Structures are given as structure tokens and as C-alpha cells.
XYZ file of C-alpha atoms in Angstrom:
780
model
C 0.063 -0.135 -0.001
C 1.627 3.243 -1.250
C 1.482 6.204 1.271
C -0.513 8.330 -1.384
C -3.152 5.657 -1.281
C -3.085 5.497 2.468
C -3.507 9.160 2.610
C -6.366 9.307 0.101
C -8.091 6.265 2.033
C -7.989 8.114 5.412
C -9.079 11.526 3.789
C -12.053 9.574 2.395
C -12.786 7.975 5.699
C -12.492 11.355 7.479
C -15.088 12.780 4.913
C -17.554 10.008 5.586
C -17.067 10.713 9.458
C -17.906 14.026 8.950
C -20.897 13.311 6.736
C -22.219 10.637 9.187
C -22.357 13.095 12.104
C -23.546 16.066 10.075
C -26.677 14.191 8.846
C -29.932 13.623 10.854
C -31.831 11.431 8.120
C -32.055 7.688 9.651
C -31.656 5.855 6.555
C -28.817 7.910 5.095
C -27.065 7.916 8.474
C -27.225 4.246 8.592
C -25.742 3.699 5.155
C -23.090 6.095 6.065
C -22.283 3.959 9.232
C -22.189 0.804 7.178
C -20.015 2.188 4.617
C -17.658 3.385 7.411
C -17.542 -0.076 9.155
C -17.033 -2.002 5.963
C -14.201 0.247 4.632
C -12.431 0.439 7.929
C -12.672 -3.152 8.700
C -11.356 -3.867 5.164
C -8.667 -1.329 5.390
C -7.657 -2.686 8.614
C -7.509 -6.402 7.372
C -5.435 -5.163 4.421
C -2.901 -3.336 6.755
C -2.592 -6.547 9.082
C -2.356 -9.258 6.167
C 0.260 -11.004 6.048
C 0.909 -10.344 10.040
C 4.397 -12.145 9.880
C 5.517 -9.514 7.445
C 3.442 -6.330 8.700
C 3.733 -6.604 12.557
C 6.934 -5.640 14.245
C 8.025 -7.550 17.220
C 9.716 -6.316 20.247
C 12.947 -7.618 21.750
C 11.078 -9.181 24.407
C 9.467 -11.530 22.020
C 11.876 -12.086 19.054
C 14.701 -12.110 21.199
C 17.782 -9.689 21.381
C 19.421 -7.242 23.589
C 19.057 -3.541 24.454
C 21.591 -1.209 26.097
C 21.001 2.414 27.401
C 24.494 4.295 26.959
C 25.005 7.537 28.835
C 27.546 9.882 27.551
C 29.757 11.079 30.347
C 30.729 14.513 29.429
C 32.983 15.811 32.429
C 34.163 19.152 31.426
C 32.599 18.961 27.944
C 29.061 19.799 27.555
C 26.701 17.351 25.850
C 24.914 19.122 23.150
C 22.302 17.853 20.716
C 24.804 17.933 18.026
C 27.328 15.890 20.070
C 24.698 13.408 20.856
C 23.696 12.889 17.449
C 27.475 12.502 16.428
C 27.602 9.877 19.147
C 24.752 7.897 17.711
C 26.589 7.511 14.353
C 29.852 6.326 16.244
C 27.690 3.861 18.023
C 25.710 2.828 14.643
C 29.066 1.765 12.995
C 30.190 -0.165 16.066
C 26.768 -2.139 16.124
C 27.060 -2.674 12.283
C 29.830 -4.903 13.147
C 27.393 -7.396 14.610
C 25.348 -7.519 11.653
C 21.849 -9.325 11.275
C 18.529 -7.843 11.930
C 17.743 -4.229 11.993
C 19.262 -2.504 14.904
C 17.412 0.626 16.531
C 19.949 3.338 17.747
C 18.176 6.421 18.896
C 19.000 9.279 21.326
C 17.029 9.383 24.557
C 16.898 12.601 26.628
C 19.902 14.793 26.618
C 22.919 12.331 27.156
C 21.790 8.992 26.422
C 21.407 6.531 23.566
C 19.096 3.643 23.249
C 20.671 0.693 21.411
C 18.579 -2.292 20.476
C 20.100 -5.269 18.593
C 17.566 -8.135 17.705
C 18.615 -11.555 17.520
C 21.847 -11.111 19.358
C 22.975 -14.392 20.936
C 23.949 -14.688 24.614
C 27.684 -15.333 23.482
C 27.987 -12.015 21.736
C 26.434 -9.911 24.499
C 29.599 -9.583 26.362
C 31.473 -8.630 23.111
C 28.802 -6.039 22.396
C 29.055 -4.495 25.883
C 32.870 -4.073 25.490
C 32.331 -2.568 21.883
C 29.692 -0.275 22.927
C 31.322 1.010 26.016
C 34.932 1.401 25.133
C 36.329 4.905 24.576
C 36.699 6.134 20.967
C 40.242 6.496 19.847
C 40.830 9.249 17.236
C 44.320 9.567 15.582
C 45.983 11.338 12.600
C 48.560 9.135 11.033
C 51.052 10.084 7.818
C 50.725 8.176 4.824
C 53.883 6.855 3.232
C 55.117 9.430 0.229
C 54.350 7.787 -3.107
C 52.631 4.727 -1.372
C 51.029 3.650 -4.579
C 54.510 2.959 -6.283
C 55.699 1.317 -3.109
C 52.781 -0.756 -2.820
C 53.411 -2.227 -6.476
C 56.721 -3.167 -5.399
C 55.653 -4.944 -2.453
C 52.705 -6.640 -4.346
C 55.535 -7.930 -7.024
C 58.013 -8.826 -4.380
C 60.654 -6.331 -5.151
C 59.951 -4.176 -2.168
C 59.260 -4.720 1.619
C 56.637 -3.014 4.017
C 58.553 -0.168 5.876
C 58.936 -1.177 9.615
C 56.806 1.621 10.981
C 54.030 1.294 8.400
C 51.366 -1.119 7.636
C 48.801 -1.669 4.977
C 45.397 -0.384 5.488
C 42.178 -0.403 3.452
C 40.237 2.912 3.005
C 36.778 3.139 2.040
C 35.824 6.354 1.322
C 32.022 7.344 2.325
C 29.682 6.727 -0.571
C 27.519 9.765 -1.049
C 23.997 9.195 -2.922
C 24.632 8.331 -6.436
C 28.389 7.583 -5.944
C 30.017 4.457 -6.066
C 32.324 3.219 -3.297
C 35.917 2.517 -4.398
C 38.387 0.938 -2.138
C 41.991 2.227 -1.796
C 44.957 0.584 -0.125
C 47.386 2.782 1.741
C 50.510 2.611 3.666
C 49.801 4.118 6.946
C 51.996 4.651 10.091
C 51.516 2.202 12.746
C 51.834 4.862 15.711
C 49.628 8.145 15.782
C 51.500 11.399 14.903
C 48.849 13.331 16.601
C 46.168 12.063 19.060
C 42.240 13.244 18.517
C 42.249 14.521 22.113
C 43.656 17.700 20.816
C 40.866 18.555 18.595
C 38.473 20.964 20.208
C 35.861 21.340 17.510
C 34.807 20.582 13.821
C 31.950 21.154 11.651
C 31.000 20.542 7.891
C 30.169 23.526 5.640
C 30.397 24.635 2.101
C 33.370 26.551 0.728
C 34.798 27.979 -2.531
C 35.840 24.341 -3.617
C 32.632 22.631 -2.444
C 32.106 20.872 0.823
C 34.830 21.044 3.433
C 35.489 20.451 6.987
C 36.785 23.040 9.410
C 38.495 21.998 12.617
C 40.373 23.738 15.518
C 43.001 22.227 17.860
C 44.070 23.174 21.265
C 47.404 25.053 21.774
C 49.457 21.832 22.127
C 47.691 20.344 19.169
C 47.989 23.571 16.980
C 51.783 23.531 17.400
C 52.164 19.764 16.613
C 49.796 19.934 13.570
C 52.097 23.073 12.292
C 55.296 21.149 12.385
C 53.496 17.977 10.787
C 52.111 19.913 7.897
C 55.390 21.952 7.412
C 57.466 18.918 7.184
C 55.085 17.021 4.796
C 53.598 19.429 2.223
C 52.114 17.452 -0.606
C 51.984 14.142 1.249
C 48.667 12.687 2.722
C 47.493 11.979 6.199
C 44.914 9.536 7.438
C 42.044 10.476 9.961
C 41.760 6.963 11.997
C 38.691 6.248 14.343
C 38.772 2.779 16.190
C 41.486 1.642 13.783
C 39.669 2.328 10.628
C 40.511 5.139 8.209
C 37.957 7.859 7.990
C 39.584 9.985 5.775
C 42.990 10.492 3.967
C 43.425 14.185 2.449
C 46.313 15.775 0.854
C 48.370 18.432 2.828
C 48.760 21.536 0.383
C 50.553 23.753 2.612
C 51.816 24.277 6.179
C 49.072 24.997 8.374
C 49.487 27.167 11.370
C 47.379 28.947 14.067
C 45.617 25.911 15.341
C 42.956 25.808 12.856
C 42.440 23.952 9.338
C 40.354 23.156 6.435
C 40.209 19.859 4.839
C 38.646 19.973 1.313
C 38.732 17.673 -1.611
C 36.024 16.112 -3.579
C 33.513 15.643 -0.748
C 29.829 15.292 -1.063
C 27.672 16.713 1.765
C 27.238 13.302 3.712
C 30.987 12.526 3.401
C 31.840 16.015 4.896
C 29.360 15.845 7.630
C 30.462 12.267 8.367
C 34.204 13.444 8.632
C 33.222 16.253 10.925
C 31.475 13.836 13.123
C 34.451 11.628 13.256
C 36.804 14.903 14.124
C 34.387 15.797 16.987
C 34.839 12.444 18.286
C 31.968 12.511 20.756
C 32.824 9.223 22.381
C 36.387 10.450 23.478
C 35.170 10.558 27.008
C 34.128 7.482 28.906
C 30.622 6.065 28.300
C 28.600 3.964 30.928
C 26.024 1.430 30.141
C 23.261 2.473 32.320
C 20.768 -0.331 31.558
C 20.982 -3.749 29.756
C 18.280 -5.982 28.903
C 18.325 -9.267 27.064
C 15.752 -12.062 26.141
C 16.322 -15.182 24.246
C 14.081 -15.908 21.395
C 12.969 -19.071 23.047
C 11.666 -17.343 26.059
C 10.003 -14.777 23.869
C 8.343 -17.309 21.681
C 7.082 -19.109 24.521
C 5.601 -15.957 26.199
C 3.923 -14.976 23.118
C 2.258 -18.299 22.467
C 1.077 -18.381 26.197
C -0.215 -14.795 25.808
C -2.165 -15.513 22.436
C -3.561 -18.713 24.028
C -4.631 -16.780 26.976
C -6.138 -13.908 24.810
C -8.198 -16.363 22.640
C -9.536 -18.181 25.774
C -10.562 -15.090 27.355
C -11.890 -13.717 23.984
C -14.073 -16.853 23.751
C -15.164 -16.873 27.231
C -16.177 -13.258 27.011
C -18.134 -13.694 23.724
C -20.061 -16.638 25.491
C -20.730 -14.804 28.431
C -22.185 -11.776 26.871
C -24.265 -13.791 24.230
C -25.881 -15.828 27.257
C -26.423 -12.635 29.330
C -27.744 -10.428 26.495
C -29.323 -12.787 23.990
C -29.714 -11.202 20.644
C -28.388 -7.946 21.863
C -25.248 -9.938 22.968
C -24.732 -10.995 19.385
C -24.532 -7.305 18.493
C -22.130 -6.672 21.390
C -20.111 -9.552 20.162
C -19.965 -8.177 16.765
C -18.796 -4.785 17.941
C -16.139 -6.502 20.111
C -14.845 -8.636 17.199
C -14.665 -5.455 14.805
C -13.143 -3.612 17.497
C -10.271 -6.176 17.944
C -9.686 -5.998 14.119
C -9.659 -2.066 13.954
C -7.137 -1.973 17.003
C -4.630 -4.400 15.401
C -4.984 -2.850 12.194
C -4.133 0.833 13.615
C -1.201 -0.540 15.436
C 0.119 -2.084 12.285
C -0.346 0.910 10.257
C 1.281 3.062 12.810
C 4.291 0.628 12.874
C 3.508 -0.218 16.491
C 6.280 -2.749 17.997
C 4.462 -5.496 19.631
C 5.831 -6.171 22.984
C 4.555 -8.564 25.804
C 2.924 -5.658 27.747
C 1.482 -4.365 24.573
C -0.266 -7.880 24.060
C -1.373 -7.362 27.756
C -2.912 -4.153 26.708
C -4.837 -5.772 23.785
C -6.199 -8.378 25.978
C -7.223 -5.839 28.711
C -9.016 -4.019 25.969
C -11.351 -6.957 25.387
C -12.631 -6.454 28.756
C -13.032 -2.787 28.634
C -14.495 -2.821 25.134
C -17.718 -4.509 26.279
C -18.419 -1.880 29.066
C -19.986 0.538 26.786
C -22.169 -2.406 25.470
C -23.165 -3.143 29.150
C -23.689 0.639 29.799
C -26.140 0.803 26.831
C -27.964 -2.493 27.399
C -28.656 -1.858 31.090
C -30.019 1.600 30.187
C -31.993 -0.241 27.401
C -33.435 -2.489 30.137
C -34.591 0.369 32.191
C -36.250 2.141 29.564
C -38.220 -1.041 28.618
C -39.256 -1.489 31.937
C -40.978 2.141 31.904
C -43.137 0.692 29.243
C -41.368 2.650 26.175
C -41.641 1.031 22.674
C -38.568 -0.917 21.573
C -37.733 1.975 19.040
C -37.878 4.624 21.499
C -36.075 2.706 24.147
C -33.212 2.022 21.889
C -32.903 5.710 21.026
C -33.242 6.799 24.505
C -30.658 4.104 25.944
C -28.139 5.244 23.524
C -28.730 9.066 24.277
C -28.678 8.542 27.972
C -25.558 6.222 27.982
C -23.547 8.444 25.912
C -22.519 10.821 28.812
C -21.274 7.876 30.936
C -19.292 6.405 28.021
C -17.862 9.763 27.014
C -16.677 10.758 30.568
C -15.533 7.288 31.611
C -13.360 6.781 28.473
C -11.898 10.469 28.549
C -10.629 9.932 31.882
C -9.134 6.495 31.132
C -7.468 8.112 27.905
C -6.049 10.925 30.289
C -3.985 8.437 32.283
C -3.246 6.547 29.191
C -1.763 9.737 27.563
C 0.338 10.689 30.614
C 1.514 7.174 30.935
C 2.592 7.361 27.057
C 4.371 10.773 27.671
C 6.193 9.739 30.845
C 6.940 5.939 30.470
C 9.315 4.463 28.234
C 9.937 1.113 26.354
C 7.512 -1.552 26.620
C 5.296 0.533 29.184
C 4.770 3.159 26.330
C 3.521 0.227 24.129
C 1.051 -0.619 26.497
C -0.352 3.001 26.778
C -0.551 3.030 22.966
C -2.495 -0.282 22.689
C -4.793 0.818 25.444
C -5.422 4.027 24.061
C -6.037 2.847 20.475
C -8.324 0.213 22.255
C -10.597 2.853 23.984
C -11.082 4.729 20.489
C -11.790 1.563 18.762
C -14.398 0.649 21.586
C -16.082 3.961 21.400
C -16.510 3.846 17.493
C -17.636 0.298 17.618
C -20.236 0.681 20.697
C -21.648 4.087 19.335
C -21.493 3.370 15.593
C -21.262 -0.054 14.853
C -23.636 -1.447 17.573
C -26.015 1.373 17.451
C -26.621 1.134 13.851
C -26.644 -2.390 13.691
C -29.248 -2.943 16.411
C -31.163 0.183 15.058
C -31.530 -1.704 11.736
C -33.039 -4.783 13.154
C -35.456 -2.747 15.275
C -36.539 -0.139 12.712
C -36.885 -2.836 9.891
C -39.233 -4.894 12.207
C -36.844 -7.994 12.122
C -36.502 -7.813 16.013
C -39.731 -6.767 17.843
C -38.936 -7.821 21.324
C -35.661 -7.844 23.188
C -34.817 -9.949 26.293
C -32.030 -10.203 28.811
C -31.036 -12.126 31.782
C -31.383 -9.965 35.035
C -29.185 -11.826 37.721
C -29.300 -8.770 39.902
C -32.588 -7.161 40.438
C -33.253 -3.927 41.615
C -31.939 -3.415 45.241
C -32.492 -0.946 48.089
C -29.015 -1.283 50.009
C -28.070 1.569 52.080
C -24.525 1.891 50.511
C -23.813 5.384 52.324
C -24.900 4.111 55.582
C -22.395 1.424 55.388
C -19.609 3.829 54.216
C -17.971 4.544 57.663
C -17.529 0.633 58.195
C -16.174 0.317 54.487
C -13.692 3.047 55.045
C -12.442 1.416 58.428
C -11.788 -1.904 56.581
C -10.206 -0.038 53.678
C -7.910 1.754 56.219
C -7.052 -1.431 58.064
C -5.995 -2.994 54.638
C -3.902 -0.147 53.870
C -2.229 0.039 57.145
C -1.426 -3.686 56.724
C -0.025 -3.074 53.179
C 2.035 0.014 54.548
C 3.341 -1.978 57.208
C 4.582 -4.964 54.896
C 5.993 -2.304 52.508
C 8.030 -0.642 55.308
C 9.090 -3.930 56.498
C 10.296 -5.235 53.158
C 12.094 -2.010 52.317
C 14.314 -2.113 49.027
C 12.970 -5.627 48.427
C 9.689 -4.042 47.386
C 11.407 -2.628 44.218
C 12.770 -4.834 41.388
C 15.828 -4.067 39.487
C 14.011 -1.364 37.250
C 13.865 0.825 40.266
C 16.609 0.010 42.714
C 19.281 -0.820 40.041
C 21.044 -4.530 39.816
C 20.975 -7.403 37.703
C 18.447 -10.141 36.888
C 19.151 -13.289 35.114
C 16.704 -15.831 34.068
C 18.039 -19.412 33.506
C 15.967 -22.349 32.135
C 16.324 -26.039 32.324
C 14.367 -29.061 31.364
C 15.233 -30.768 34.689
C 13.632 -30.335 37.996
C 15.755 -27.668 39.709
C 15.000 -26.360 43.058
C 15.462 -22.975 44.737
C 17.231 -24.378 47.786
C 19.823 -26.065 45.229
C 20.346 -22.841 43.572
C 20.735 -20.979 46.631
C 23.500 -23.455 47.988
C 25.365 -23.445 44.721
C 25.631 -19.529 45.103
C 27.054 -19.737 48.664
C 30.703 -19.937 47.643
C 30.436 -16.609 45.802
C 28.769 -15.206 48.754
C 25.325 -14.490 46.890
C 23.259 -17.078 48.687
C 21.014 -14.178 50.007
C 20.039 -13.233 46.450
C 16.329 -13.308 45.624
C 15.555 -16.289 43.790
C 12.220 -17.382 42.205
C 11.131 -20.497 40.440
C 8.383 -20.642 37.645
C 7.370 -23.206 34.935
C 6.251 -22.452 31.348
C 5.941 -24.743 28.024
C 7.630 -27.645 29.971
C 10.626 -25.773 31.277
C 11.735 -24.837 34.877
C 12.863 -21.313 34.959
C 15.018 -19.803 37.711
C 14.937 -16.052 38.130
C 17.821 -14.575 40.288
C 18.067 -10.858 41.436
C 21.391 -9.643 42.654
C 23.658 -6.651 42.763
C 24.966 -4.808 39.737
C 27.649 -6.746 37.676
C 27.071 -10.139 39.451
C 24.823 -11.991 36.646
C 28.174 -13.354 34.852
C 29.478 -14.674 38.172
C 26.260 -16.466 38.945
C 25.928 -17.715 35.717
C 29.452 -19.166 35.754
C 28.761 -20.655 39.316
C 25.515 -22.209 38.974
C 26.639 -24.030 35.670
C 29.686 -25.346 37.319
C 27.985 -26.311 40.736
C 24.938 -28.002 38.590
C 26.156 -29.337 35.548
C 23.269 -31.858 35.149
C 20.702 -29.075 34.887
C 22.393 -27.683 31.706
C 21.144 -24.331 32.220
C 20.633 -21.953 29.418
C 20.383 -17.969 29.706
C 16.896 -16.890 28.650
C 16.804 -13.338 30.048
C 19.127 -10.896 31.736
C 18.782 -7.271 32.904
C 21.043 -4.805 34.115
C 20.046 -1.362 35.466
C 22.342 1.258 37.017
C 21.294 2.925 40.194
C 20.990 6.322 38.576
C 18.599 4.854 36.010
C 16.442 3.179 38.535
C 16.054 6.175 40.717
C 15.105 8.210 37.648
C 12.428 5.531 36.690
C 11.136 5.947 40.215
C 10.860 9.568 40.074
C 9.253 9.484 36.573
C 6.661 7.010 37.791
C 5.594 9.028 40.754
C 5.210 12.021 38.317
C 3.129 9.996 35.919
C 0.862 8.896 38.846
C 0.871 12.643 40.039
C 0.054 14.094 36.702
C -2.526 11.546 36.194
C -4.280 12.379 39.288
C -4.182 16.131 38.501
C -5.740 15.362 35.118
C -8.553 13.565 36.541
C -9.100 16.131 39.081
C -9.387 18.740 36.485
C -11.621 16.968 34.259
C -14.137 15.700 36.918
C -14.413 19.327 38.402
C -15.202 20.584 35.060
C -17.739 18.070 34.180
C -19.108 17.376 37.565
C -18.157 19.364 40.619
C -15.306 19.629 43.205
C -16.922 17.254 45.626
C -17.018 14.744 43.051
C -13.379 15.261 41.976
C -12.283 14.722 45.501
C -14.097 11.521 45.947
C -12.783 10.327 42.464
C -9.216 11.142 43.612
C -9.611 9.484 46.973
C -11.084 6.230 45.205
C -8.012 6.297 42.851
C -5.453 6.629 45.686
C -7.378 4.042 47.574
C -7.075 1.502 44.834
C -3.409 2.256 43.913
C -2.243 2.079 47.686
C -4.207 -1.222 48.440
C -2.860 -2.807 45.042
C 0.736 -1.934 46.121
C 0.070 -3.022 49.611
C -1.352 -6.453 48.627
C 1.608 -6.826 46.403
C 4.112 -6.284 49.257
C 2.000 -8.670 51.208
C 2.291 -11.274 48.693
C 6.190 -10.746 48.477
C 5.994 -9.490 45.014
C 7.954 -6.876 43.458
C 7.328 -3.588 41.735
C 8.788 -3.313 38.316
C 8.507 -0.961 35.130
C 5.584 -3.010 33.913
C 3.929 -2.785 37.164
C 4.021 1.088 36.606
C 1.517 0.418 33.521
C -0.372 -1.888 35.669
C -0.967 0.738 38.413
C -1.758 3.683 35.995
C -4.360 1.169 34.399
C -5.807 0.379 37.678
C -6.177 4.306 38.055
C -7.960 4.421 34.718
C -10.296 1.595 35.614
C -11.126 2.936 39.133
C -12.061 6.404 37.757
C -13.996 4.668 34.887
C -16.073 2.854 37.115
C -16.663 5.711 39.630
C -17.476 8.114 36.858
C -20.570 5.927 35.901
C -21.638 6.012 39.305
C -21.291 9.509 39.438
C -23.183 10.263 36.228
C -26.056 8.579 37.581
C -26.063 10.557 40.691
C -25.706 13.695 38.672
C -28.678 12.662 36.615
C -30.837 11.823 39.817
C -29.765 15.419 41.327
C -30.313 17.388 38.164
C -33.735 15.603 37.663
C -35.286 17.203 40.586
C -36.261 13.987 42.104
C -37.680 14.083 45.394
C -35.851 12.811 48.435
C -32.609 13.581 50.494
C -29.331 13.472 48.870
C -28.313 10.378 50.535
C -31.473 8.535 49.247
C -30.716 9.836 45.785
C -27.141 8.678 45.977
C -28.048 5.249 47.342
C -30.707 4.857 44.576
C -28.034 6.017 41.947
C -25.590 3.456 43.266
C -28.274 0.716 43.264
C -29.161 1.444 39.867
C -25.766 0.968 38.502
C -24.946 -2.173 40.710
C -25.743 -4.568 37.957
C -23.651 -2.655 35.283
C -20.854 -2.313 37.844
C -20.662 -6.092 38.640
C -21.140 -7.105 34.986
C -18.321 -5.029 33.670
C -15.951 -6.101 36.359
C -16.804 -9.691 35.739
C -16.181 -9.078 31.952
C -13.066 -7.206 32.457
C -11.669 -9.917 34.712
C -12.363 -12.887 32.480
C -9.356 -12.152 30.102
C -7.040 -10.852 32.773
C -7.851 -14.261 34.763
C -6.858 -16.137 31.482
C -3.735 -14.053 31.286
C -3.012 -14.744 34.841
C -3.539 -18.610 34.524
C -2.431 -19.152 31.047
C -0.390 -16.199 30.025
C 3.019 -17.607 31.376
C 5.318 -16.225 34.048
C 6.423 -13.227 32.342
C 3.033 -11.398 32.575
C 1.811 -13.150 35.635
C 2.553 -10.245 38.035
C 1.079 -7.852 35.646
C -2.016 -9.664 35.442
C -2.295 -10.326 39.230
C -1.956 -6.506 39.905
C -5.003 -5.813 37.328
C -7.041 -8.404 38.984
C -6.278 -7.012 42.465
C -7.015 -3.502 41.006
C -10.260 -4.338 39.334
C -11.602 -5.928 42.487
C -10.719 -3.099 44.577
C -11.957 -0.469 42.056
C -15.199 -2.156 41.906
C -15.504 -2.164 45.795
C -14.235 1.560 45.939
C -16.745 3.005 43.354
C -19.551 1.426 45.523
C -18.454 2.153 49.075
C -15.915 4.871 48.923
C -16.323 7.443 46.178
C -19.780 8.518 46.858
C -19.588 8.899 50.707
C -16.500 11.009 50.238
C -18.601 13.341 47.966
C -21.024 13.748 50.808
C -18.594 14.135 53.684
C -16.586 16.569 51.664
C -19.640 18.592 50.979
C -20.505 18.803 54.676
C -17.010 19.343 55.886
C -16.730 22.469 53.646
C -20.013 23.880 55.046
C -21.955 23.197 51.900
C -25.574 21.954 52.019
C -27.364 19.091 50.199
C -29.513 21.808 48.253
C -26.337 23.748 47.210
C -24.795 20.485 46.044
C -27.978 19.870 44.005
C -27.835 23.274 42.528
C -24.322 23.112 41.488
C -24.581 19.675 40.122
C -27.577 20.904 38.204
C -25.748 23.777 36.605
C -22.819 21.349 35.660
C -25.326 18.936 33.958
C -26.620 21.546 31.955
C -23.191 22.859 31.021
C -21.933 19.104 30.157
C -24.897 18.288 28.247
C -24.550 21.404 25.891
C -20.823 20.759 25.589
C -21.141 16.920 24.637
C -24.140 17.453 22.437
C -22.248 20.308 20.298
């Protein structure tokens, strides 16, 4: 598919979207909706197929190694130009390993991310040495009349001068030029070191592209003498033992500055300037290193796909049984939602990682939420005695506000996660965001028009659904104090466990250190591995065991730069196990601290965004209740993890922020019904209205939580060890989030209103005004 065709196709779809929302004619609107759905689905399928050629796999799936390299500037400032030049030097070093398509990109102000797919464990140490060594820049003289001397050497009449050696010079090939190799006799020892170059840049002069460079005082004197004694001779610019350029000395050059000119193209001149600037002349440090074997990646993706398919099948069956015919429409919308999501991820060159797969699986549960909201509204409208056609129209109109508010708040957390996170967690944020957008489209356009067509044409005259949770009159607000005390006790228990475990709460992502995962087809116990590590004084390292795809996996977390010693010692002490390294990670303390700080900022900004949005759409009391519910869910989830002896990792940041998004999503639905009850002028106290609203949404709350938990439980039980902690965090968060939206969020609204001296009538008045504003802004 050419870019021009893609652009025109997207432009045509945009026109159809605008036409759809601009028209009010029922049959025309349905035709436009059908055209949109068919075209988008076909476009997505064409984008996806064939998947093995279209979907890019992350290193945690296809295997490989990533390094995060930091430039240590010392007295030299790390400028954007210097960082860009360092990327080019690193790129040349990575090309040495061949294979795959390495990704080398700047990160922040002084770091470079290097990802090398398919790098075997045997070459990891070699890659580490190549990437961390200091670049060596030298100026070496070329033998006078070297071409004639080389001919004599080749014919056997001459010998190589003792202080020289033969090197091959490959000039940089600009676009449209052919690269021609040249053999040169170059001095073995440097005549001038590259550390004396202070700056270099490419420019266009009288004779075309040239490179200007400046030396320090010592380098200027040495270079002046060198050029004075060797006029009309050549000198070689050598980086890491490879000739980068071999210009001719036309005249003596004094004053500490020089210009190198010749038959340069722009790329060759800029490349030479980059070499002379020598951005890696100061030491570099590898701040982070992660490696996954292809075997572990394939086992993990296989387990994740199986979990996703089982979760999808169970979700489709449950929705169809509960909502009957309407459930078939919801299932159709869900399947189209998944096709659109994967198509969008493919079109935007999304790199599929394991957390990204988890995000797609989570989307299965979230995508059903809009359909549940609509159908529960439809049930209420039918119970009021309305005709089926009017009830369907009214259900979609009334559910829209809840769907809009709930999904926008989730998108806020996903956007902040994408902005502040890095690596796989950013991929999770992308899949979650696109999944939410796709679910909005399928619920409000696909589902609405499909169900509307059956009803309007008379093909369906009656819709029935199961009703497992009938209307209740539970006094939830009356139980608010008891619920808060239970929550406080659980939070105190979690906080106590967190304090007691200390640094053990955090994985290597945050505190720094090494992590190595070894696999064996033999039965291996944690006790045996711990005993094997006693001779090297690492018996106290954190060791965990898991099983997947018929293999035993041992994961060991230890101090920085100890994984190689662990690998050697365990292989020596337990040769019968025939251990194989499946994954290794190394994170410096500096990077770990920065990740912790970034994660806290992401959570704080997410809460701030929620506060602003909920205050705008509802009222400050509701925003405070929502924030308390979010913090309640996050604190309890982290506390439960600590009580269970689990670790917080970078992937867990994504899980925690997802929990925050789910919590606010659930809370907003309850708030929307409370707002509707208060704004309707319904008689009764504010406590009665709030209790009625919670009872009215109880069926939807429990149904949504159940449907969301189905694929996540499948991920936990069948998704393999790599994503088990992630799934566990989501399970705990969904359960706690459902509880808090019922027992915590609403009581906080009432208590906050009373604490600031407000009355029930004033809250009713403020909410009514916000509801009128919200309705106007949404409908416009």
C-alpha cells in the first residue's frame, strides 16, 4: 500500500465521518455507518495481512539485547549535535554484529538506546565491550608515493617499511556515487592524537564541501610542524583503527585551525566532521542492559495468545448468554473492535511487546463496558413501558454521557503514561489508547446502527435479557464508615509490609541491579540454586522459580555486575541442569532512581488530570471523591503486592496506572447516575438519591468487572510467568476498584460537601448547573 493511497483512503474515511455526524436522516446515517464500518474493517485487514510481514516484534518476543548508554561529558557539555554524532559512532560499532535491523536512537539529553535483535548470549559480552569503550581518534601520516611502493610490495621487489602497515580505506559513498576501496601505507603509531581537536564542523566553501577543525594550543603546534614537514603528502584520519579520510597536505597550516577539502559530498563532509568531533572521547557508561532469548519470547507470546483467545471466547459466550440477541450485536462490535485495534497498531508501525499484548487483552474487557452501559439503560427504558424503537434511541442518548466521561478519564491516564513512560510500558499505553478509541467507535456506531437496523425494519420486535441482579435498596452510604475502616485496616497492613520489606519491594528497574533468568528441562529447586551461590557469597540473592512450556525457570536478582559470576557458578555447581540463559537485565542505580521519579510524576500528573476533568464535568466534591478512590485503589494494590512478597517493576507502573484509569472509569459511571438523579429534581434527601443511583448502576458495575476480569484471569493462569505479576496487579485493582466505586467514592462526596459547610441543596444546585453545561458541551 503506497503512502499516497493510504493518505487518500484516510481522507475519504474522514469525509465519511464528517458526513455521518452532520446528517440527521435515519436511513442515510445508517448507510454511511455501514460504509464506514466495511471500509475501516477492510482497510484494517489489508493493513494486517500477512501478519508475519507487517507486525514488528519487540525484543522481549523475538529475542535480542538493548543497551541504554550514557555519555559522561565531564568538562565537555553534551550538546544535541554531540549526541547525534555519538549515535553515528555507535551505529558503526553495532553494524559490526550484522543481522537484524538495530535501533539506535537518542534518549533525553545524554543517553543513547541501542536495540540489537537476535543477538545471541555469546555475543552480549562482546557487544557490551564494543559499546562501552572510549573512541580512539588519531592522525597518521601516509607513506610518500605509497602507490608505487605498494606495487613493488605486491611484485615482491619491495618490503613494507617497519613503521608502516597496509590499511584499506573505504571512502564514504554519497548518494549516486560508487564506493571505491583504496590501499594505503599508513604509519602504525599516531603522529597526533584526536584529544587535541576542540571542534569540527562541515560547511560549503569555495571548492565545495569542506570540514573546518580547531586544535588546542599543543595540538595546533604539533599539527603546524607536521604539515610544514610533509607538504604534498597525505595523512589519514583514523577512528577505532579504521581510516575515515585521507586528505592531501597542500601547505603548512599554523594557528591551530585547518580546513580539509577535496571531492567531498555533503554526507561525506558531515561524517568526517562527526568523526573529528569524536563524541565518544570521554568514557561512556552502560546504564541499563536487557536481554531476552528468542525461546523465552516465543514461549511467552504463544502463552499470551492462547490466554487472549480463551479470554475472548469466554467473554463472547458470557455476553451472548446474558444479553441474548443484543449480546450478538455486542460480540460483533467487539470482534470489529479487535480488528480495528490491530489494524491501527500495524499502520502506525507499533512494535508489539508483551505488555502491548497485555494491553490488547485488557481492551477485550474494557470494550464490552460501553455495550453493558447501553443495554442496562435499554432494560430500564423498556421497564418504563416505552416501545422498543424509542427505548433503543433513549438508551443510547442517556448512556452517551457516561461512556464519554468514563473513556476520556481513562484516556487521560493512558496519554500521561505514554508521555512519561518508556519502552514496553509506552507500548502498553498506545495499545490501551487505541483500544479505547476503537471501542467507542464500535459501541456508538457499529452497535447502534446494527441494532437500530433490526429494530427499525421490524426484524426484531422484542429484546429480552437475563437479570441476575435485580433492583436493590441497599443503604451503601450507611455502610460507608464501616467500609472506610476496613479499607484503612487493609492500607495499614499493606503499608506495614511495604515498610518492613524496604528495598525488597522494588525490582531492578527501580533500585538497580542484575536480573538473570535461567531455564532447564530438569527439575531444579530454589534451595539447590541458593546453595550453589554460597561460595561466591550470593546465597542471599532473591531467587524465584516458575514453569512454562515444559521448562523450569529460575530467576535471580542480585547486585549490579554479578550476573556473569552467577551464571558461571551455577553452571559449575549444577552441570546436570544444563542451564541456558533466557533473560538478563542490568540497571544502574541512577537509571533506577530516575524511573522511580518518573513513575511518581506520571501518577501525580494522572491524578491532577483527573481532578481537573472531573471538576469541569461534575463538581469539586465529586473530583475529591474520585481522587480518594483512585489513591485508595493504588495504595491497596501496591500493599497487597507487598504482602504477597512481589516486586514493583517498570511493567507494574503500567498496571498501576491502568488500575487508576479503571477505577475512575467505574467511579464516573456511578457519578453520572448521581448527577442525573440530582439534576432531575427527584424528591428525597441527597443520601437517598445517591443510594438509589448506586443501586441502579450495581448490575452494570458487577457485570463490567466480571467481563473485564475474564480475559485478565486467563492471562494470569495461561499467559506464562512473564506477565503473571502484571495480570495479578490488574485483578487486584479491578476488584478493589469495583469496591471503591460503590463504598468509597460516593460517601466521600457527601462528607466533603458537609466538611466545607455546603448543604444538600447547594450541591444539588451546583450539579444541576454542571449537568446543563455538560449536556451542551457533549451535544455540540
